[in-house]
PDB file of C-alpha atoms in Angstrom:
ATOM      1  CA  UNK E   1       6.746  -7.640 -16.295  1.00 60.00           C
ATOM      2  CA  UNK E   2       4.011  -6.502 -18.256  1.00 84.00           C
ATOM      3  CA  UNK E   3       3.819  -3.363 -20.212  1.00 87.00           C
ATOM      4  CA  UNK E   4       0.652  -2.167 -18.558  1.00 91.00           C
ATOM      5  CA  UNK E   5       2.948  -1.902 -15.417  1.00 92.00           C
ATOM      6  CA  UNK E   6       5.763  -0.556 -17.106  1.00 91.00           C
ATOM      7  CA  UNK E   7       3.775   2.150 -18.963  1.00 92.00           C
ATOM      8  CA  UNK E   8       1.813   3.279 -15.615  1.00 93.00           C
ATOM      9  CA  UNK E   9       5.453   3.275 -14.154  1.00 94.00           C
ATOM     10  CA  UNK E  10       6.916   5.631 -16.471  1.00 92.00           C
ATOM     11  CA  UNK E  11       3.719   8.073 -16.163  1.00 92.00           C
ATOM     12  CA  UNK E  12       3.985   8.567 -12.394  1.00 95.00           C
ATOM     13  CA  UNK E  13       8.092   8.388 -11.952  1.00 95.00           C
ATOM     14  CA  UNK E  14       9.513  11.540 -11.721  1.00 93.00           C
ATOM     15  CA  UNK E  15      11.491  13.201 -14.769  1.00 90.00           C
ATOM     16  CA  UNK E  16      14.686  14.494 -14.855  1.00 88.00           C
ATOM     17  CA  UNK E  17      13.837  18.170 -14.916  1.00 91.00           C
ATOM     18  CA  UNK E  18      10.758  17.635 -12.218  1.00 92.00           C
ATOM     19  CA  UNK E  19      10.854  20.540  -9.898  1.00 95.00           C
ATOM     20  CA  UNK E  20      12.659  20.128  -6.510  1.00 94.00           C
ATOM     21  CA  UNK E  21       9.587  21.280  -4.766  1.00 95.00           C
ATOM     22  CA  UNK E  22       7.946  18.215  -6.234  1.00 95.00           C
ATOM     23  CA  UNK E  23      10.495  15.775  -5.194  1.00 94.00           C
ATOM     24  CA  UNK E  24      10.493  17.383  -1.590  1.00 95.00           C
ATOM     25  CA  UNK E  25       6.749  16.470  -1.679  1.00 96.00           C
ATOM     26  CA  UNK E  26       7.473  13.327  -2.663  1.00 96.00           C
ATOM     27  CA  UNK E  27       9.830  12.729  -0.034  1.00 95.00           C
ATOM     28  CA  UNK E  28       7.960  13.296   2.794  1.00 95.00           C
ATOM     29  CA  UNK E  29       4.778  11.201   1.396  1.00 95.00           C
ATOM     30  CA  UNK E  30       6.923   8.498   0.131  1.00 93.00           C
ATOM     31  CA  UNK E  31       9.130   8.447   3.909  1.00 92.00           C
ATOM     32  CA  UNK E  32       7.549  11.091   6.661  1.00 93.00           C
ATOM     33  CA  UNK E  33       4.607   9.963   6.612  1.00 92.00           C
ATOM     34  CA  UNK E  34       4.729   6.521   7.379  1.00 93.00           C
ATOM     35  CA  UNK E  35       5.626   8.115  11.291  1.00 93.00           C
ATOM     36  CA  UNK E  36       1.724   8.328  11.633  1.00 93.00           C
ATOM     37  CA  UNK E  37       1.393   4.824  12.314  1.00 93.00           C
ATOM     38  CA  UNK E  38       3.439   4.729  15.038  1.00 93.00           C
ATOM     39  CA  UNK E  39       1.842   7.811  16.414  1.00 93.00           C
ATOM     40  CA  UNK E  40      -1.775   6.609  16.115  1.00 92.00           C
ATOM     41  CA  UNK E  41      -0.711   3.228  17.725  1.00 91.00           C
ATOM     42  CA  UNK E  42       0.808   5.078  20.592  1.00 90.00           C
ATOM     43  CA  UNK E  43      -1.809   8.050  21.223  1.00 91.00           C
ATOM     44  CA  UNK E  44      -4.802   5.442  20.340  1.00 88.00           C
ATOM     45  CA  UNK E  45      -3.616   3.400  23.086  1.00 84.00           C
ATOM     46  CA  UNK E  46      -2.568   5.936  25.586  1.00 86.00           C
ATOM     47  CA  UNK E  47      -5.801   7.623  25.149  1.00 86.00           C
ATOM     48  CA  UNK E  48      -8.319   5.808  23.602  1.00 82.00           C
ATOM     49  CA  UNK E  49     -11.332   3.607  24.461  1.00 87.00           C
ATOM     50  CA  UNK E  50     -11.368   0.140  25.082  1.00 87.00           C
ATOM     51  CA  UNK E  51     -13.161  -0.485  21.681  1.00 89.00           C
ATOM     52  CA  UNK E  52     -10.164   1.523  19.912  1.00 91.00           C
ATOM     53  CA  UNK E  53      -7.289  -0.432  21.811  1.00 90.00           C
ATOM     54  CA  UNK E  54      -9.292  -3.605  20.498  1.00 92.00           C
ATOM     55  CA  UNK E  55      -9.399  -2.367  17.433  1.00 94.00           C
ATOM     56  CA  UNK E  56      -5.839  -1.369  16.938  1.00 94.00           C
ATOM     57  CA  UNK E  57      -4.499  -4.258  18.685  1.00 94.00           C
ATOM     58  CA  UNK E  58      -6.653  -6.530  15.825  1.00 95.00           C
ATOM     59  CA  UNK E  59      -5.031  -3.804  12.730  1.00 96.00           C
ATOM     60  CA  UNK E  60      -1.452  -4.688  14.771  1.00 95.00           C
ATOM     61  CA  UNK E  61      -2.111  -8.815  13.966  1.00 96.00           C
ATOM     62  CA  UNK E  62      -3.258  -7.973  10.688  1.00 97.00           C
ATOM     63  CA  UNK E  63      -0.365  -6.060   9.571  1.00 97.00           C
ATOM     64  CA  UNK E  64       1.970  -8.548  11.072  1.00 97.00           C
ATOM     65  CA  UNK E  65       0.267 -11.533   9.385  1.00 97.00           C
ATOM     66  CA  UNK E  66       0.445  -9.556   6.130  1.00 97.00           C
ATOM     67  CA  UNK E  67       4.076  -8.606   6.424  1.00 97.00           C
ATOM     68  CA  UNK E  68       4.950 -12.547   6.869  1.00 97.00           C
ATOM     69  CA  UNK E  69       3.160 -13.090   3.791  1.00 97.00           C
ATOM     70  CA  UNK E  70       4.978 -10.269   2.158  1.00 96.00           C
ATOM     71  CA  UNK E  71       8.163 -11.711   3.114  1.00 95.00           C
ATOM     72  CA  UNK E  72       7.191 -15.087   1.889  1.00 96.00           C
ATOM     73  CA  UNK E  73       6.038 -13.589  -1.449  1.00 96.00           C
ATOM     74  CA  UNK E  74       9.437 -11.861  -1.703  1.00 94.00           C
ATOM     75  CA  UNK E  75      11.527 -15.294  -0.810  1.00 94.00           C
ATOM     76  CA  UNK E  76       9.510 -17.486  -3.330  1.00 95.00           C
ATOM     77  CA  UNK E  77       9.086 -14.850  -6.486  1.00 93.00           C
ATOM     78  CA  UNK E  78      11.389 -12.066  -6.316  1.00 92.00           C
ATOM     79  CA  UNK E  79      10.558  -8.957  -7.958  1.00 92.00           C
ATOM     80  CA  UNK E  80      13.274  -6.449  -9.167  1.00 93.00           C
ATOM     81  CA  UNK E  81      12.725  -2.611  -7.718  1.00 93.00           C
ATOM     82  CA  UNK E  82      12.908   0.127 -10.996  1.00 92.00           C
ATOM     83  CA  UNK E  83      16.535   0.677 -10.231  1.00 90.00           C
ATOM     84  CA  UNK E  84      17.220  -2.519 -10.630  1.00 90.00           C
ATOM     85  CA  UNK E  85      16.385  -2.757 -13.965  1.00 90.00           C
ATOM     86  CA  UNK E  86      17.527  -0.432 -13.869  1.00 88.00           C
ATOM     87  CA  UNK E  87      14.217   2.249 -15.578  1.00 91.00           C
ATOM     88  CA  UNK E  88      13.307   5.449 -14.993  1.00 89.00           C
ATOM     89  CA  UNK E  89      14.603   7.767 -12.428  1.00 89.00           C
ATOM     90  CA  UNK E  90      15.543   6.527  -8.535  1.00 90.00           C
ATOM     91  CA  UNK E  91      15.370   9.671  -5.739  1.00 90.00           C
ATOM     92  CA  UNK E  92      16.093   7.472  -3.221  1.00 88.00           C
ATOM     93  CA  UNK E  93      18.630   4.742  -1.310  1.00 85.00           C
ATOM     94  CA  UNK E  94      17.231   1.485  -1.025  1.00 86.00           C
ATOM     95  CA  UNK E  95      18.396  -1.293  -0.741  1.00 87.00           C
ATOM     96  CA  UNK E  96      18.017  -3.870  -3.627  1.00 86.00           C
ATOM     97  CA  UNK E  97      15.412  -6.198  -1.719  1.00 91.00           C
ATOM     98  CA  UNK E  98      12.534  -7.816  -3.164  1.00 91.00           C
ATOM     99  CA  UNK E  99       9.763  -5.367  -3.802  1.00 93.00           C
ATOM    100  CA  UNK E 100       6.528  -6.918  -4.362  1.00 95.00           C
ATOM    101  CA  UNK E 101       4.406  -6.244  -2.593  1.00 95.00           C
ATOM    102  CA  UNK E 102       5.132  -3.120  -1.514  1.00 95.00           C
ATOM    103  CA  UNK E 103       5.278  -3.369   2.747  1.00 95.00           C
ATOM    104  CA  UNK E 104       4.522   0.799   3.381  1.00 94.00           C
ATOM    105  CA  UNK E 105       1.393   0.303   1.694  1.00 97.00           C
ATOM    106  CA  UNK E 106       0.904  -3.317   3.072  1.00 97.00           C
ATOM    107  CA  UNK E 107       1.237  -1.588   6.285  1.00 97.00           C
ATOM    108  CA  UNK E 108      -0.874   1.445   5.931  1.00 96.00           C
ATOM    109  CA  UNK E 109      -3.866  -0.283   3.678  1.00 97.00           C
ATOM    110  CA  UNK E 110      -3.965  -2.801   6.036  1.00 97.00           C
ATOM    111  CA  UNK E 111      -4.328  -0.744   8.889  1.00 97.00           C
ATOM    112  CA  UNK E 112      -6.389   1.168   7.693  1.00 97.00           C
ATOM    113  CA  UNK E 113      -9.042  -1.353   6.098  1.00 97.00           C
ATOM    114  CA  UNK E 114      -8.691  -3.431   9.622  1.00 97.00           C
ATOM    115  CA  UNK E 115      -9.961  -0.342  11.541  1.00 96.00           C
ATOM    116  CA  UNK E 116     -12.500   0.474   8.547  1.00 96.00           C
ATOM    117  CA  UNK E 117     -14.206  -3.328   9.581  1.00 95.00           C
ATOM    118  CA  UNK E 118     -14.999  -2.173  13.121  1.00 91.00           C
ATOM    119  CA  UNK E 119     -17.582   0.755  13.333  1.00 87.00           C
ATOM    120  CA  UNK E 120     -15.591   3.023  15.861  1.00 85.00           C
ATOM    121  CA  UNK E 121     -13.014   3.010  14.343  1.00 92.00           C
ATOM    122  CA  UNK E 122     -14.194   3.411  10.484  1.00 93.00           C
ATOM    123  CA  UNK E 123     -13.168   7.183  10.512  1.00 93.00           C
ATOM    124  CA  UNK E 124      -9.725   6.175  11.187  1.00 94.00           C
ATOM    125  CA  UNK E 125      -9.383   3.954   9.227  1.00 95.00           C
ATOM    126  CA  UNK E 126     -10.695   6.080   6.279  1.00 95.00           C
ATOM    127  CA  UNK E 127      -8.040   8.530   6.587  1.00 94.00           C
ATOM    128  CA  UNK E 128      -5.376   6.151   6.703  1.00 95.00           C
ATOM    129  CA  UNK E 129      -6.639   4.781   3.164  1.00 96.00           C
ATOM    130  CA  UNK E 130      -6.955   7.993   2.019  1.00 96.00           C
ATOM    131  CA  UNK E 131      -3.031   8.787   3.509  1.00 95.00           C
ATOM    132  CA  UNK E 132      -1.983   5.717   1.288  1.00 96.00           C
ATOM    133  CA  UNK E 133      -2.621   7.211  -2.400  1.00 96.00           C
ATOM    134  CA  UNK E 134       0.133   9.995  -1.886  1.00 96.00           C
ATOM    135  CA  UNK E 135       2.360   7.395  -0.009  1.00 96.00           C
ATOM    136  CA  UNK E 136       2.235   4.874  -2.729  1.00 96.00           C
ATOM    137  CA  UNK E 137       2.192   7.667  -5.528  1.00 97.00           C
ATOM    138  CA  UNK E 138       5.636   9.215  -3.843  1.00 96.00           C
ATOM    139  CA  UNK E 139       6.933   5.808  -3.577  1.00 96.00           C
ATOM    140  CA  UNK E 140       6.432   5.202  -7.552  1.00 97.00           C
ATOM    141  CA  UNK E 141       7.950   8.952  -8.122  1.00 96.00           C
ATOM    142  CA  UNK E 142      10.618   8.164  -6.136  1.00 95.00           C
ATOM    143  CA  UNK E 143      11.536   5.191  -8.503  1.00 94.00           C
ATOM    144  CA  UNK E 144      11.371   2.115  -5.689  1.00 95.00           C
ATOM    145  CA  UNK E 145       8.268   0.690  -6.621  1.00 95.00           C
ATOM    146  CA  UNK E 146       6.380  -0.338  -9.855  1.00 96.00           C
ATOM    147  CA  UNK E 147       2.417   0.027 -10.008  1.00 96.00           C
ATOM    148  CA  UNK E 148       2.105  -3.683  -9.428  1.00 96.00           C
ATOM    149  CA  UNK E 149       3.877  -3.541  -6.148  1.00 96.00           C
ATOM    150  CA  UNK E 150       0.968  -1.102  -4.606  1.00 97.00           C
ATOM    151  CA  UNK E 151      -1.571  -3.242  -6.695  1.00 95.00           C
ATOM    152  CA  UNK E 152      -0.524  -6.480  -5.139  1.00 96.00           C
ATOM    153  CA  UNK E 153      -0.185  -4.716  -1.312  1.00 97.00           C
ATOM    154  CA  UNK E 154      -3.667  -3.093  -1.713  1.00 97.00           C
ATOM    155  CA  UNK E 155      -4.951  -6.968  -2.225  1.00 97.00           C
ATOM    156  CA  UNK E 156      -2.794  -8.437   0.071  1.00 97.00           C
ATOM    157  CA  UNK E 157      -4.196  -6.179   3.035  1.00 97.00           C
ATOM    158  CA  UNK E 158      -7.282  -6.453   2.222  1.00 97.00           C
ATOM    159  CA  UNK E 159      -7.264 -10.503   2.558  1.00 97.00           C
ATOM    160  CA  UNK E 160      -5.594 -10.495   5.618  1.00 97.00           C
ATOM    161  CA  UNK E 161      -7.798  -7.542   7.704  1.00 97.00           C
ATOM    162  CA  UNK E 162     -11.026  -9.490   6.539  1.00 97.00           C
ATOM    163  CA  UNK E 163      -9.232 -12.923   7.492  1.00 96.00           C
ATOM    164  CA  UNK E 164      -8.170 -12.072  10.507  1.00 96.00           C
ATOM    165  CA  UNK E 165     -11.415  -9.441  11.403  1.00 93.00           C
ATOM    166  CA  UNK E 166     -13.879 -12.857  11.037  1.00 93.00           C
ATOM    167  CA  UNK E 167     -11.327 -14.458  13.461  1.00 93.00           C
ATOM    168  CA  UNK E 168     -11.865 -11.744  16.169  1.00 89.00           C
ATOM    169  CA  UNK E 169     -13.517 -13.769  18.520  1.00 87.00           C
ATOM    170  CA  UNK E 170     -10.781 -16.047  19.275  1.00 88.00           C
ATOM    171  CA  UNK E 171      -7.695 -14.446  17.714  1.00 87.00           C
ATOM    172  CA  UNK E 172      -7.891 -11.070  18.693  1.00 88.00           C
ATOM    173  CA  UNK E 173      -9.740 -10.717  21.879  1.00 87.00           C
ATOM    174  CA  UNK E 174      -8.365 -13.387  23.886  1.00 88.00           C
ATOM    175  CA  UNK E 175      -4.789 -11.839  23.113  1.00 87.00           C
ATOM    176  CA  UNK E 176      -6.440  -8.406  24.198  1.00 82.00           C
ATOM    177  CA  UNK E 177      -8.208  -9.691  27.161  1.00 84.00           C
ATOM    178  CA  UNK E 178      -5.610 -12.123  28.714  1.00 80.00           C
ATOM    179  CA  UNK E 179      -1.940 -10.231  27.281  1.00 83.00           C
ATOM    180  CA  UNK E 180      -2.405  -6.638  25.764  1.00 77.00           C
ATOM    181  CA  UNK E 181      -4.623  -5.215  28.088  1.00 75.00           C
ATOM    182  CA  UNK E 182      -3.197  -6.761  31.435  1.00 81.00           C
ATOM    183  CA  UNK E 183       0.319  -5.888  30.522  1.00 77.00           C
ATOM    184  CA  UNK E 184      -1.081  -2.491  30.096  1.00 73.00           C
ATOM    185  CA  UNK E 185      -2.136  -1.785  32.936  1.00 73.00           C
ATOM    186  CA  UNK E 186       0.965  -3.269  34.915  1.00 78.00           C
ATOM    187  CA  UNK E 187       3.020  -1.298  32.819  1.00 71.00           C
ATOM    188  CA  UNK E 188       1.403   1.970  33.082  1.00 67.00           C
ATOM    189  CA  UNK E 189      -0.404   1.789  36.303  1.00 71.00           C
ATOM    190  CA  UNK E 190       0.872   4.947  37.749  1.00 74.00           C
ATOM    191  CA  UNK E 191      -0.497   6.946  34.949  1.00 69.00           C
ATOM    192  CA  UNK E 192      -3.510   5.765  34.681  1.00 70.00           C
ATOM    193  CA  UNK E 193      -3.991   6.106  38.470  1.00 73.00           C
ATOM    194  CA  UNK E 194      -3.341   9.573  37.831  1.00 68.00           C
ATOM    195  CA  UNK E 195      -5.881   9.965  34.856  1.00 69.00           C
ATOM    196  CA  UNK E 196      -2.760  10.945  32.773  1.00 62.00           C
ATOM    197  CA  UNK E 197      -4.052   7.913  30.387  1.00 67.00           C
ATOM    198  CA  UNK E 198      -6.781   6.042  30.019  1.00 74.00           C
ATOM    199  CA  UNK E 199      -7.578   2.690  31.434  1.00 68.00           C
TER     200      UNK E 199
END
């Protein structure tokens, strides 16, 4: 582990006299937040156009490519969390897995930089990049992560959206076309007869 990585570590991890108002901050980046991307999947579905459902359904195969290459990363080099170490301070319960790459930032960079590749859904996509500096800032504070973890999920996500973005053709919108979207509409037929959601 490199000192570059340790020193950045020790910058952003919280102190032992940091204010509780800080750590409640943290908190809620580092664990709340990460209920957006359920919500945006949901209400982006529900209500959205068919260029959005598209669009999430192609940041949904990213992010589960990306996790399977997490996991793979994890099994073949696995990298201690800070309490392991054990350094600095630890704010939160986790469990002593692997922790590189980081998968909340795996999952909300590569979300977010899938739905940045199509055009209507750039704005989205933005914000959810933007949403990932406090998340992977908290999750440093909170002592579960190292700087590298972020680094490596940041690059990580980003090979997998663009992979799997230049494979939209035939990987994402034949699933859309012939699975998603007719299971949608099976499933929630009597709402969207209504006008409740949209087709």
């Amino acid at each position: 582990m490199n000192s570059l990585n340790i020193a950045l570590f020790e910058l952003l991890n919280a102190s032992p006299h940091s204010p509780s108002w800080l750590i409640t901050l943290a908190y809620t980046c580092a664990v709340d937040l990460m209920w957006l991307v359920p919500a945006l999947f949901i209400i982006g579905w529900l209500r959205g156009s068919e260029s959005l459902k598209q669009s999430l359904l192609e940041a949904l195969i990213a992010t589960l490519l990306a996790l399977a290459v997490s996991r793979l990363i994890g099994t073949l080099w696995p990298m201690p969390r800070p309490f392991m170490i054990p350094i600095g301070e630890s704010l939160i319960e986790h469990s002593a897995t692997p922790a590189f790459p980081s998968n909340h930032l795996t999952i909300l960079t590569t979300i977010g930089i899938s739905l940045m590749l199509n055009s209507h859904s750039r704005r989205i996509g933005g914000c959810l990049l933007l949403l990932a500096i406090p998340v992977a800032w908290a999750r440093i504070f909170m002592g579960v992560h190292f700087p590298q973890d972020m680094a490596g999920a940041v690059l990580l996500s980003a090979l997998t959206a663009v992979l799997v973005g230049f494979n939209r053709a035939w990987l994402v919108l034949p699933v859309y076309e012939h699975v998603a979207k007719r299971f949608y509409h099976r499933l929630f037929a009597p709402l969207i007869s209504r006008g409740w959601v949209r087709r």
